[in-house]
Coordinates of C-alpha atoms in Angstrom, one line a residue:
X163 CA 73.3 73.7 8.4
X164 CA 76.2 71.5 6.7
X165 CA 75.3 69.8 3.9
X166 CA 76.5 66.1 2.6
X167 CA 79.6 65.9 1.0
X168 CA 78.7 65.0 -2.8
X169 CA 79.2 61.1 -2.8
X170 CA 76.5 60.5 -0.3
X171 CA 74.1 62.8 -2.0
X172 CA 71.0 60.9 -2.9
X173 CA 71.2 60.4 -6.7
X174 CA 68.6 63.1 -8.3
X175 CA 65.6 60.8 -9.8
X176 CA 64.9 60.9 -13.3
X177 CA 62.2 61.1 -15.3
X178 CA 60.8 59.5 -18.0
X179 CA 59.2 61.9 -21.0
X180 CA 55.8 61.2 -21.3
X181 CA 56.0 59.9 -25.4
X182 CA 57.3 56.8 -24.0
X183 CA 54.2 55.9 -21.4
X184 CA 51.7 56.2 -23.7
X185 CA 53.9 53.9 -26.1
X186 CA 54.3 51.2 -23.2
X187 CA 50.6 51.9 -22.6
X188 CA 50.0 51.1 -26.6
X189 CA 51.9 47.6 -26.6
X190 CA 50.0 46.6 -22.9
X191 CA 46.5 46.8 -25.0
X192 CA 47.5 45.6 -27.7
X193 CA 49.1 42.6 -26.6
X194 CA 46.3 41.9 -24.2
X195 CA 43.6 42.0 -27.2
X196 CA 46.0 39.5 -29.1
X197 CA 45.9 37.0 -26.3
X198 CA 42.1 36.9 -26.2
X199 CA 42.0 36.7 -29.6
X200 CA 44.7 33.5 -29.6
X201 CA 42.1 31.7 -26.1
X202 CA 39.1 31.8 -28.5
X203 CA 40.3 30.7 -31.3
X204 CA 41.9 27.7 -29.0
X205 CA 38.9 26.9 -27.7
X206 CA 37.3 27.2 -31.0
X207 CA 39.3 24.4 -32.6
X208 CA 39.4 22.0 -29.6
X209 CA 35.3 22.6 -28.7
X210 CA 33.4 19.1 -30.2
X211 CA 31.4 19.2 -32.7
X212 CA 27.9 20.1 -32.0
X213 CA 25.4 17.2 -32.8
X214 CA 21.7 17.3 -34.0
X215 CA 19.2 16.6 -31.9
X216 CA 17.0 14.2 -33.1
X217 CA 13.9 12.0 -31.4
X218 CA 16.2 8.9 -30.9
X219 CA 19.2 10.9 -29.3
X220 CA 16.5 12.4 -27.1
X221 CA 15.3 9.1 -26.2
X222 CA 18.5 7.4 -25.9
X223 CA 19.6 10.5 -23.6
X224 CA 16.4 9.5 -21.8
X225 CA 17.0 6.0 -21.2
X226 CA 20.8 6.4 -20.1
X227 CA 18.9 8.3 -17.1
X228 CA 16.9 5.5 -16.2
X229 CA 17.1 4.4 -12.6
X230 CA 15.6 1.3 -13.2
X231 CA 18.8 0.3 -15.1
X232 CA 21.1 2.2 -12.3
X233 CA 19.8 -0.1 -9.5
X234 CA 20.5 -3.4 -11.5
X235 CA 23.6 -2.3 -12.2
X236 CA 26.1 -4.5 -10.5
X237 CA 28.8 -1.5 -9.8
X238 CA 26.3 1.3 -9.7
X239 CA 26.3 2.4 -5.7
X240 CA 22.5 2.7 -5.9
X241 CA 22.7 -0.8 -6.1
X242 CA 25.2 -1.2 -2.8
X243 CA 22.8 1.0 -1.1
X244 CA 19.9 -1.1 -2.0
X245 CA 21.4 -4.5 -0.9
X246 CA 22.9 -3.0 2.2
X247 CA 19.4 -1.6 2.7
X248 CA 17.9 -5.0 2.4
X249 CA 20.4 -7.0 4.5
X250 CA 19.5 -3.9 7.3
X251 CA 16.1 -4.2 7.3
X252 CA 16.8 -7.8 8.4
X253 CA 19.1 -7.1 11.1
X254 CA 16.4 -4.3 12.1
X255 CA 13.6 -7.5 12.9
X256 CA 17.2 -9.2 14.3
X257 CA 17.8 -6.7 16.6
X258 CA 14.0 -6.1 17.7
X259 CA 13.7 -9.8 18.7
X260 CA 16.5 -9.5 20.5
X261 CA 15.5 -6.6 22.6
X262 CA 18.6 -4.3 21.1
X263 CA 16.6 -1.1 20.2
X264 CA 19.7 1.1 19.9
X265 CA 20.9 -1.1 17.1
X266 CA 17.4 -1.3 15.4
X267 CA 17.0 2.5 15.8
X268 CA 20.6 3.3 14.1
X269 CA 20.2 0.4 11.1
X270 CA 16.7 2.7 10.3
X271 CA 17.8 5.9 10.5
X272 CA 20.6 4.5 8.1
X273 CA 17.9 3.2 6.1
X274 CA 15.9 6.1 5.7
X275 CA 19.1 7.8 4.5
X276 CA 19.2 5.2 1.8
X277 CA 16.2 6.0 0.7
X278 CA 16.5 9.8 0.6
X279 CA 19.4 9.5 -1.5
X280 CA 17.8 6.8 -3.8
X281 CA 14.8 9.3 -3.9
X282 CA 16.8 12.1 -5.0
X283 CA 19.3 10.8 -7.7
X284 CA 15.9 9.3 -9.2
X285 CA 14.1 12.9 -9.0
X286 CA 17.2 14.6 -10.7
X287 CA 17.8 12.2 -13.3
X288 CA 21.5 11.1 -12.0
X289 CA 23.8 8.4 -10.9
X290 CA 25.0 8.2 -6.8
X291 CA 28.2 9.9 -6.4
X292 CA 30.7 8.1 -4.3
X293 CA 31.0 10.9 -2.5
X294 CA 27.0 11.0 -1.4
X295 CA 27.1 7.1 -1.6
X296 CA 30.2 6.6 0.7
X297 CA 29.2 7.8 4.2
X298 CA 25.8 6.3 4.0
X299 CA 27.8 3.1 3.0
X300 CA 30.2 2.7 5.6
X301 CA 28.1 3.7 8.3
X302 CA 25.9 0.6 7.0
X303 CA 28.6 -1.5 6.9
X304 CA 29.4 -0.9 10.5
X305 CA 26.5 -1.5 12.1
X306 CA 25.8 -4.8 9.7
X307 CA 29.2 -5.7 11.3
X308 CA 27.8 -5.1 14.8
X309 CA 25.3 -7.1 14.0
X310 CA 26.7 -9.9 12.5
X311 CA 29.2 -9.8 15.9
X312 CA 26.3 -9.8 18.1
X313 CA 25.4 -13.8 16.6
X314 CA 22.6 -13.0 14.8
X315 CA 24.2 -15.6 12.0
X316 CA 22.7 -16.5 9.1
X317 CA 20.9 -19.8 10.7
X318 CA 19.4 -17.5 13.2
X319 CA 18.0 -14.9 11.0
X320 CA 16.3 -17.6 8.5
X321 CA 15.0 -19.2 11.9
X322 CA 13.3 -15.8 12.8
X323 CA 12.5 -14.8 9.5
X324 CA 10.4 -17.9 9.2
X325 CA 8.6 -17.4 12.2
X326 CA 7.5 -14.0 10.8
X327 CA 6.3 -15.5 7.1
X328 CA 4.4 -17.8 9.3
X329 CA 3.0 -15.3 11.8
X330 CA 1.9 -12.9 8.6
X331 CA 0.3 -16.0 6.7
X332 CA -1.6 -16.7 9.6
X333 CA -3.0 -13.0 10.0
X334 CA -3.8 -13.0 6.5
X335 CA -5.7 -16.2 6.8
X336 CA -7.4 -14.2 9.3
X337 CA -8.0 -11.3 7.5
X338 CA -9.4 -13.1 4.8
X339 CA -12.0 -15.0 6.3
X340 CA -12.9 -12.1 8.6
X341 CA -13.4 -10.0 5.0
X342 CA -15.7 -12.8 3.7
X343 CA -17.4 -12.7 7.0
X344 CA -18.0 -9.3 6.8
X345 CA -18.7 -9.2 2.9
X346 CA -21.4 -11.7 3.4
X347 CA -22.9 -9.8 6.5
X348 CA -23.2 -6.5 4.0
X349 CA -24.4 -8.3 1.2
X350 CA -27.5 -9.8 3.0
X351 CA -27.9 -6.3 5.0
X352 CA -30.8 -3.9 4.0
X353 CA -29.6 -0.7 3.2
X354 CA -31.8 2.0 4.6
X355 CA -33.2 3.4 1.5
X356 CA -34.5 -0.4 0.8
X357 CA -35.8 -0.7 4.2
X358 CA -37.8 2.8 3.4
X359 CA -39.5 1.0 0.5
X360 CA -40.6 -1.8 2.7
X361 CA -42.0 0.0 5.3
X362 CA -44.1 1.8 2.4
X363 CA -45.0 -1.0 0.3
X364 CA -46.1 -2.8 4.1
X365 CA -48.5 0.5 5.0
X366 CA -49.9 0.3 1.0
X367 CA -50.6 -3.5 1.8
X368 CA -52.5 -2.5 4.9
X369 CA -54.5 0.0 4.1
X370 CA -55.7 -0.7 0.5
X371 CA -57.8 -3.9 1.5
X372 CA -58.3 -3.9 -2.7
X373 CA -54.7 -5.7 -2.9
X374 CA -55.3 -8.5 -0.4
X375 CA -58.5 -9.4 -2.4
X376 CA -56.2 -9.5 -5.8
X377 CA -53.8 -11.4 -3.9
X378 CA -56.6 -13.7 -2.4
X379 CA -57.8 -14.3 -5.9
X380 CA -54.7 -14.4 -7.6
X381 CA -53.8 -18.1 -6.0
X382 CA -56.1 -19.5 -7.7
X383 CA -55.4 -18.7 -11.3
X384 CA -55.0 -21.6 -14.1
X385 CA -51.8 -19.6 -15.3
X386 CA -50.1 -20.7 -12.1
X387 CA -49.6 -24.3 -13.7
X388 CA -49.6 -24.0 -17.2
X389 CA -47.2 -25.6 -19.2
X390 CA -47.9 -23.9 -22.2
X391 CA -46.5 -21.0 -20.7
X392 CA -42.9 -19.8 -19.5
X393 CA -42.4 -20.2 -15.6
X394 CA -39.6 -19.0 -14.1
X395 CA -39.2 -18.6 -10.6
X396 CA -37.0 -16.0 -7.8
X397 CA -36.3 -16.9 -4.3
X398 CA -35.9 -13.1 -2.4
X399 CA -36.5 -11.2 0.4
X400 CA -35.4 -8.1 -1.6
X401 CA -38.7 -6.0 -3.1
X402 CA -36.4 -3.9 -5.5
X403 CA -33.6 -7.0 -6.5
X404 CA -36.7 -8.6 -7.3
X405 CA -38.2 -6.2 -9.2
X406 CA -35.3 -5.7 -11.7
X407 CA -35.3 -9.2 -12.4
X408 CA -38.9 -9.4 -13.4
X409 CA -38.6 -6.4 -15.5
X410 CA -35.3 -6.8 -17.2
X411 CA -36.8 -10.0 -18.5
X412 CA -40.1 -9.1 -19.6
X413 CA -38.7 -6.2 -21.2
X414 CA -36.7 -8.1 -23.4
X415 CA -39.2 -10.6 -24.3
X416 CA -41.3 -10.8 -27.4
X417 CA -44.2 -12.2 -25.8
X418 CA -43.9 -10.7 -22.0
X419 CA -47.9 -11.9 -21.7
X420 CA -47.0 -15.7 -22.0
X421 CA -44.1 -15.3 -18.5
X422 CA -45.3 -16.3 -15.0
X423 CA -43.0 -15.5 -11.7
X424 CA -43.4 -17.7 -9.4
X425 CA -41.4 -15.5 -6.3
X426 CA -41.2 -17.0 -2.5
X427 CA -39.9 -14.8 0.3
X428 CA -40.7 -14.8 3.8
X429 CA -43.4 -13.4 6.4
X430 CA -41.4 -10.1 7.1
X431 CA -41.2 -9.2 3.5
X432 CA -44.3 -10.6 2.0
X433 CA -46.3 -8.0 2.4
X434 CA -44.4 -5.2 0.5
X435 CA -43.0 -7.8 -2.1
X436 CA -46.9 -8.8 -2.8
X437 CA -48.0 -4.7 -2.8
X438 CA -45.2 -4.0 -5.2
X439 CA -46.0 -6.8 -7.9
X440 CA -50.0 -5.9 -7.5
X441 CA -50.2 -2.3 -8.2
X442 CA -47.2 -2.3 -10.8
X443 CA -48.0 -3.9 -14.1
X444 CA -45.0 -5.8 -15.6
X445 CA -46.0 -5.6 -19.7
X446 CA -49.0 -8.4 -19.3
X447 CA -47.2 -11.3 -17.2
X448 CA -48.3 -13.1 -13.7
X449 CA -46.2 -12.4 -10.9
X450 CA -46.9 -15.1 -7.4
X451 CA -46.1 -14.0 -4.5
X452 CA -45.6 -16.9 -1.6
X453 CA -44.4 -17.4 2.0
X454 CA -41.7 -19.6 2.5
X455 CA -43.5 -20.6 6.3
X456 CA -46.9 -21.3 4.3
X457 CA -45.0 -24.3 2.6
X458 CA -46.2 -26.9 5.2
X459 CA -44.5 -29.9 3.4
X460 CA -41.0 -28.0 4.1
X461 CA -40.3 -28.7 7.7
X462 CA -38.1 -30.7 9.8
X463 CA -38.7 -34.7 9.4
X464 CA -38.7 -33.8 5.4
X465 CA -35.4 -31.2 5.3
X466 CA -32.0 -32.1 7.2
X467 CA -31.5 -28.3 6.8
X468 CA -34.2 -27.2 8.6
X469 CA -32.8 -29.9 11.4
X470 CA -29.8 -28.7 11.7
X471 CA -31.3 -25.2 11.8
X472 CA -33.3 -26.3 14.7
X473 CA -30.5 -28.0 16.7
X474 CA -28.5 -24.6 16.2
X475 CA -31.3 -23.0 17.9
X476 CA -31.0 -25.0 20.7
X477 CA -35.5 -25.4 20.7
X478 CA -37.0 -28.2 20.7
X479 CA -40.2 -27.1 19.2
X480 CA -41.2 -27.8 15.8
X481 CA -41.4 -24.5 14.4
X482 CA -38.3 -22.9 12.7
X483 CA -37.2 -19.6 13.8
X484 CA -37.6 -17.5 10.4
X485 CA -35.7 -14.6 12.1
X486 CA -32.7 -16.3 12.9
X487 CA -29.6 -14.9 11.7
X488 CA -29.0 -18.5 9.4
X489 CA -33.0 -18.5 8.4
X490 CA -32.3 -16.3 4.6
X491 CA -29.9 -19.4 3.6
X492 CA -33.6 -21.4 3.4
X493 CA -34.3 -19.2 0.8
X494 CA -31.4 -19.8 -1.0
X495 CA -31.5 -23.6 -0.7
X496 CA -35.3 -23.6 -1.7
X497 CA -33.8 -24.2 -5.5
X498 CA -33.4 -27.7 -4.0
X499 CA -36.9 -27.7 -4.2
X500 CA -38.6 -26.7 -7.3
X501 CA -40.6 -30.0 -8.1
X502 CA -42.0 -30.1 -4.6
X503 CA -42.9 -26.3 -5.1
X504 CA -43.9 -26.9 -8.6
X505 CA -45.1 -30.1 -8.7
X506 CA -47.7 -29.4 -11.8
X507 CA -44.4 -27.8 -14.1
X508 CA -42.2 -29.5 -16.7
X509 CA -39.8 -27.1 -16.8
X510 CA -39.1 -23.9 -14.9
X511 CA -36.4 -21.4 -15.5
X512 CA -34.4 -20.0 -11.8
X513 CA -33.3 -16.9 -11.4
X514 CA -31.3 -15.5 -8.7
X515 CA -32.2 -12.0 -7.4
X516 CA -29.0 -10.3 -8.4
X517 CA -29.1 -10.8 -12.3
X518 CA -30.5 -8.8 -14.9
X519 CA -31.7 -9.9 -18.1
X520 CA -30.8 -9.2 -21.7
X521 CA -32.0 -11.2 -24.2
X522 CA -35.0 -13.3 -24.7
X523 CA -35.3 -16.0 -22.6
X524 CA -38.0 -18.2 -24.3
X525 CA -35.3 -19.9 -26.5
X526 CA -34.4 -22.0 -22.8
X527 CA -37.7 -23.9 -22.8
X528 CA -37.0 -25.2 -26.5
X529 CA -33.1 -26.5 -25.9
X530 CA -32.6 -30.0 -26.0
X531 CA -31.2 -31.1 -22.3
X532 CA -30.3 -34.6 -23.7
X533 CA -32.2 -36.4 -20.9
X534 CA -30.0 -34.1 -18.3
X535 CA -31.9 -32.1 -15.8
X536 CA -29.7 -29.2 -15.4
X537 CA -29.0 -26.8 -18.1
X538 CA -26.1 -24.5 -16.5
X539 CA -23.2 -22.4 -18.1
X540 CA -19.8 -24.1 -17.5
X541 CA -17.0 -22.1 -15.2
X542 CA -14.0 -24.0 -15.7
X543 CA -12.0 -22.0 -18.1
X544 CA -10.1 -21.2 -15.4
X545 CA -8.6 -24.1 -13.3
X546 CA -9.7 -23.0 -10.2
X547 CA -13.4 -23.1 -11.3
X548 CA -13.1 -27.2 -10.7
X549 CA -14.6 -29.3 -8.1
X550 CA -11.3 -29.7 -6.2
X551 CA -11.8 -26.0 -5.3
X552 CA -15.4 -26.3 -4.1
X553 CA -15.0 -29.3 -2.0
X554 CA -13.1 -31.3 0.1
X555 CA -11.0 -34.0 -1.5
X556 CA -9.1 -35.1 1.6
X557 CA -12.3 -36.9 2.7
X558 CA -12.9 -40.6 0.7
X559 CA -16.7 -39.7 0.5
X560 CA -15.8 -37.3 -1.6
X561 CA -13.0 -39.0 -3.4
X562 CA -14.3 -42.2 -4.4
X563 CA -17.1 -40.7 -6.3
X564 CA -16.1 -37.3 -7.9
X565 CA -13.9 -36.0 -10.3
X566 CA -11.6 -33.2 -8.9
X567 CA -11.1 -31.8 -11.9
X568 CA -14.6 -32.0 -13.5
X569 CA -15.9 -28.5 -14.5
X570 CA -17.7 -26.5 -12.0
X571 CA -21.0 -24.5 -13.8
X572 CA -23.1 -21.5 -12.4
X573 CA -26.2 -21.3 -10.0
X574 CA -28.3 -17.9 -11.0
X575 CA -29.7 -18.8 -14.3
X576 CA -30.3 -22.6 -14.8
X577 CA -33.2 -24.3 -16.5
X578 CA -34.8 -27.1 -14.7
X579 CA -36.3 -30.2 -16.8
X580 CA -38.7 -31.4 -13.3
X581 CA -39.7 -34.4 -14.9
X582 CA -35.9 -35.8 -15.1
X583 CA -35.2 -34.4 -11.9
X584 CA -38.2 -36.3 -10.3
X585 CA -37.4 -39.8 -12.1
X586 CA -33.4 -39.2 -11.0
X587 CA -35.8 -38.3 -7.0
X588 CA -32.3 -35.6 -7.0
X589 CA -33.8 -33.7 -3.9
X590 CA -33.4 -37.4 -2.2
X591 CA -29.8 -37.0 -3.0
X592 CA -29.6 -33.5 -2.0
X593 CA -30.7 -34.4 1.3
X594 CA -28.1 -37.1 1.4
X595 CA -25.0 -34.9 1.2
X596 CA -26.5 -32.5 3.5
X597 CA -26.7 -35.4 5.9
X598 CA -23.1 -36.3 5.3
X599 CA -22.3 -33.0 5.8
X600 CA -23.4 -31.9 9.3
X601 CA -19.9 -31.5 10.8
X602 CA -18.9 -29.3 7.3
X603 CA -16.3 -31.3 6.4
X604 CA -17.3 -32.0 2.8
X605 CA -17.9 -28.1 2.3
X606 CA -17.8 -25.1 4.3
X607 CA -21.2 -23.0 3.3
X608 CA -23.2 -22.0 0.2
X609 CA -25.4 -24.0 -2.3
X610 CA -23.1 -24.1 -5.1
X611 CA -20.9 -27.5 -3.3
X612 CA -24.0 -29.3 -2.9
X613 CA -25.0 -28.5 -6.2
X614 CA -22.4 -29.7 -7.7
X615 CA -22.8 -33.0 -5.8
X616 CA -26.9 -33.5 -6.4
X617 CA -26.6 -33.1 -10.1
X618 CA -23.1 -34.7 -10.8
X619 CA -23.2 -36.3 -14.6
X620 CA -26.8 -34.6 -14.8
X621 CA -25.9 -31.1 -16.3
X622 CA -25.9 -29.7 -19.8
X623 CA -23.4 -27.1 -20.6
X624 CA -24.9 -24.1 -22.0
X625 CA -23.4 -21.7 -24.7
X626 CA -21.5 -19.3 -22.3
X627 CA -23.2 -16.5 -23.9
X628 CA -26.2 -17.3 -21.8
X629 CA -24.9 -16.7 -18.5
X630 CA -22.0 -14.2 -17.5
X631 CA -20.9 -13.4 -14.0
X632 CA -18.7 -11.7 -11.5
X633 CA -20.5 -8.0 -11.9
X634 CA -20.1 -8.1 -8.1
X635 CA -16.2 -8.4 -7.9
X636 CA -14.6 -8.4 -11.6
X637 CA -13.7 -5.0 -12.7
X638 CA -12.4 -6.1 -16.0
X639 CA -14.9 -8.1 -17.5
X640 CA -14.9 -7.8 -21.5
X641 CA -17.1 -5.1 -23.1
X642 CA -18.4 -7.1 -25.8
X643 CA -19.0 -10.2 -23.5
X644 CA -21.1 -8.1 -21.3
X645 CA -23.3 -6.8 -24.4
X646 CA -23.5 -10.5 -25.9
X647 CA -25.2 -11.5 -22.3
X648 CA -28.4 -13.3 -22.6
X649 CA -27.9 -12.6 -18.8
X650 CA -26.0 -10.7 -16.5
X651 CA -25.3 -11.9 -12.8
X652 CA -23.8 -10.3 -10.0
X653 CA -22.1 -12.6 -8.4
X654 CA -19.8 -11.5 -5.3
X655 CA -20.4 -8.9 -2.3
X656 CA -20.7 -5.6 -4.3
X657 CA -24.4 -6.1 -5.3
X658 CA -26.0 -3.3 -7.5
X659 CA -28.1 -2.2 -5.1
X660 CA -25.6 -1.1 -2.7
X661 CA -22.9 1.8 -2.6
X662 CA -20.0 -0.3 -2.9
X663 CA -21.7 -1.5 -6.4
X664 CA -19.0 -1.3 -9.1
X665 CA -20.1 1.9 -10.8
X666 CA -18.5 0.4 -14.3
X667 CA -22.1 -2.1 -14.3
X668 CA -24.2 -0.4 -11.5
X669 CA -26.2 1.5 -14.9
X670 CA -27.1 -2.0 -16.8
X671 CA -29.1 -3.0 -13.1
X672 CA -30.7 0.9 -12.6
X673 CA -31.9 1.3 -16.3
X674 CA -35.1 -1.2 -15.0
X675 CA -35.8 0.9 -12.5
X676 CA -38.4 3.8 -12.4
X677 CA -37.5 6.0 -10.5
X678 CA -40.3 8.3 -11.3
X679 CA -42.5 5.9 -8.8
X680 CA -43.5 7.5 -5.8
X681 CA -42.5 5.2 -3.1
X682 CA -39.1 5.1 -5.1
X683 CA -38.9 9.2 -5.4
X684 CA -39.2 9.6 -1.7
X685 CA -36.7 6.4 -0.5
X686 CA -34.0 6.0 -3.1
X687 CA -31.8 9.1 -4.2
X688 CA -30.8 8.6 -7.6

């Protein structure tokens, strides 16, 4: 085989000792531990200065993620999103009117977008980027552009929007009467624990023939009209409302003995409320029981309410229907009536069946009424509690006699002087404005308007400690007010007695109950 000729021989490679890689090795590290060395301490003298913390940093940290402030921000995009988000929600009711569903679909599925984001920068503590804020913002934009090209103009929107404000006021109006409605239906309904104890006070009446002799005798007893005594008197068909009311007060009484109840309810419920108040002793006092149909001089020719009762009916017979659905307002009204079902009493103290009592009530009888016949608490620290509110002002009969803005007071706890009430003949006057009232123009229902009108210029305001209510629809009445109390009324729907009771005041009604008593062990689960 020839070989190359020497000048195109491959030059022969050469190599380097190995003393010299271990020196280039040597500088490599060293040099590479000198620049990390040279980084830190760089980053070292630029790094800032590490602060404290202290509570007011902390808080101030706290505050600079509030998203309260982020969405009033003027340049914040969390407040874009939320103006876009309202001017949307328009064009979403815009577009609905108008039949365009596409649109409305894509303006809230752009809206709930909005409010993802809005939901998450708040749960993490952080502005809106621009770049989470800008596709969410100009899709918006677009399809407010769409909208705004398909006419719905600014004339047209307030047009529409209006017509919605007016269609929602009117279903609240609704809604608010139908509530009443149905607020007044469950206040006045038995509940079935109630209607056990009825039923059981009825079959007591019945079969111990030892009450109905007590009863019998009972109606003739010189207590009944004795004016040295303290007679107050409770309209009810409730056995247990009733009950409370008698209790409460003679329990705080010094001299329980010296109290007479004078109680009317009707045929249905006589029975058990007369059982209940005969084979219970109530610490000494007299407890009358009486039948609201058994008071012959209230009928027809003497009461315009038991007319219009009758014409409601649609009978032409004298009797009144006791079972018809109006028939409990009778009892309620029958404080129109206390001199004709007292007529041997100077004064007499009323008591509604949803209050419980306090304080001694004896200290009544003694105030001076300064020749006034009603002694009530005043309601008008608020404004509404005026007789503008109560009745109808629109009407001259109303107008040309009363003060709108006199001061409303409280039916529940009111004492009577009958002797000025007789000489002012006020249940002539009474029967008057019910007259004037047959088409309910003057006032819708209730016996607080015509109250107000029978005994105009005749009440005297009582200390307001005498009288508190609302414990049937104020949550927040003061603490020390309460305990104060002479007493307590439960005015409004939620009565004590029933499960929608506000628990806060339900134990003040409950503590005058025994519950130990058999008919109430086997009806009422405490």
């Amino acid at each position: 085989m020839r070989r190359r000729a020497a000048e195109f021989r491959r030059p022969q490679r050469r190599r380097f000792s190995g003393w010299i890689w271990w020196m280039l090795g040597a500088f490599f590290v060293v040099g590479l531990f000198m620049f990390v060395i040279h980084h830190h301490h760089h980053e070292d003298t630029f790094r800032p200065p590490l602060m404290e913390t202290s509570p007011e940093i902390e808080e101030a940290t706290e505050s600079s993620l509030n998203y309260t402030q982020e969405l009033l921000s003027s340049t914040s995009f969390a407040r874009q999103l939320t103006d876009q988000m309202a001017l949307a929600k328009t064009y979403v009711v815009m577009a609905k009117e108008h039949n365009n569903l596409r649109l409305a679909w894509e303006l809230s599925s752009q809206i709930r977008n909005s409010q993802r984001l809005l939901s998450q920068a708040a749960v993490r503590g952080q502005a809106v980027s621009l770049e989470e804020a800008h596709p969410i913002i100009r899709k918006l934009s677009q399809l407010i552009y769409k909208a705004q090209d398909s006419h719905y103009d600014i004339s047209t929107t307030i047009t529409t929007l209006k017509k919605h404000v007016q269609a929602l006021e009117e279903r609240f109006n609704a809604a608010t009467v139908q509530s009443a409605a149905y607020g007044e239906l469950a206040a006045e309904a038995v509940p079935k624990n109630l209607h056990c104890l009825h039923v059981k006070l009825t079959m007591e009446w019945f079969r111990n023939p030892s009450l109905r002799k007590l009863a019998e005798e009972q109606r003739n007893s010189p207590r009944l009209v004795d004016n040295n005594l303290y007679h107050f008197c409770v309209f009810s068909d409730n056995v247990l409302a009733t009950s409370v009311v008698v209790n409460s007060t003679v329990s705080t009484a010094d001299h329980p003995q010296q109290f007479v109840f004078h109680v009317v309810t009707n045929r249905v419920n006589y029975q058990a409320m007369a059982a209940w108040f005969l084979m219970n002793d109530f610490k000494g006092c007299t407890v009358e029981v009486r039948v609201i149909e058994e008071l012959n001089w209230l009928n027809a020719s003497y009461s315009p309410l038991l007319k219009q009762l009758l014409s409601e009916e649609g009978t032409s017979k004298g009797e009144v229907n006791f079972r018809h659905p109006n028939a409990p307002s009778l009892l309620n009204n029958l404080r129109f009536y206390v001199p004709e079902l007292l007529p041997l009493l100077e004064k007499v103290v009323f008591l509604d069946d949803d209050v419980v009592v306090q304080k001694d009530l004896t200290l009544l009888f003694s105030l001076d009424l300064h020749g006034n016949v009603n002694g009530a608490v005043e309601t008008c620290l608020e404004a509404f509690h005026r007789f503008y509110k109560y009745l109808n002002f629109s009407n001259p009969l109303i107008s040309s006699k009363f003060d709108p803005q006199a001061c409303a007071w409280a039916f529940g706890m009111n004492i009577f002087d009958l002797i000025s009430w007789k000489k002012a003949n006020l249940t002539a006057r009474y029967h008057y404005w019910l007259e004037q009232n047959t088409d309910r123009m003057l006032w819708k229902t209730g016996t607080l308007p015509p109250g107000l009108l029978t005994f105009y210029g005749l009440v005297e305001p009582l200390d307001r400690r005498w009288h508190v209510l609302g414990l049937g629809y104020d949550m927040d009445i003061d603490d020390r007010l309460i305990e104060s109390a002479a007493v307590l009324h439960f005015s409004g729907h939620l009565k004590p007695w029933m499960r929608l009771a506000i628990g806060r005041y339900k134990s003040l009604w409950e503590r005058y109950i025994n519950y130990s008593h058999p008919h109430l062990r086997d009806c009422i689960v405490h």
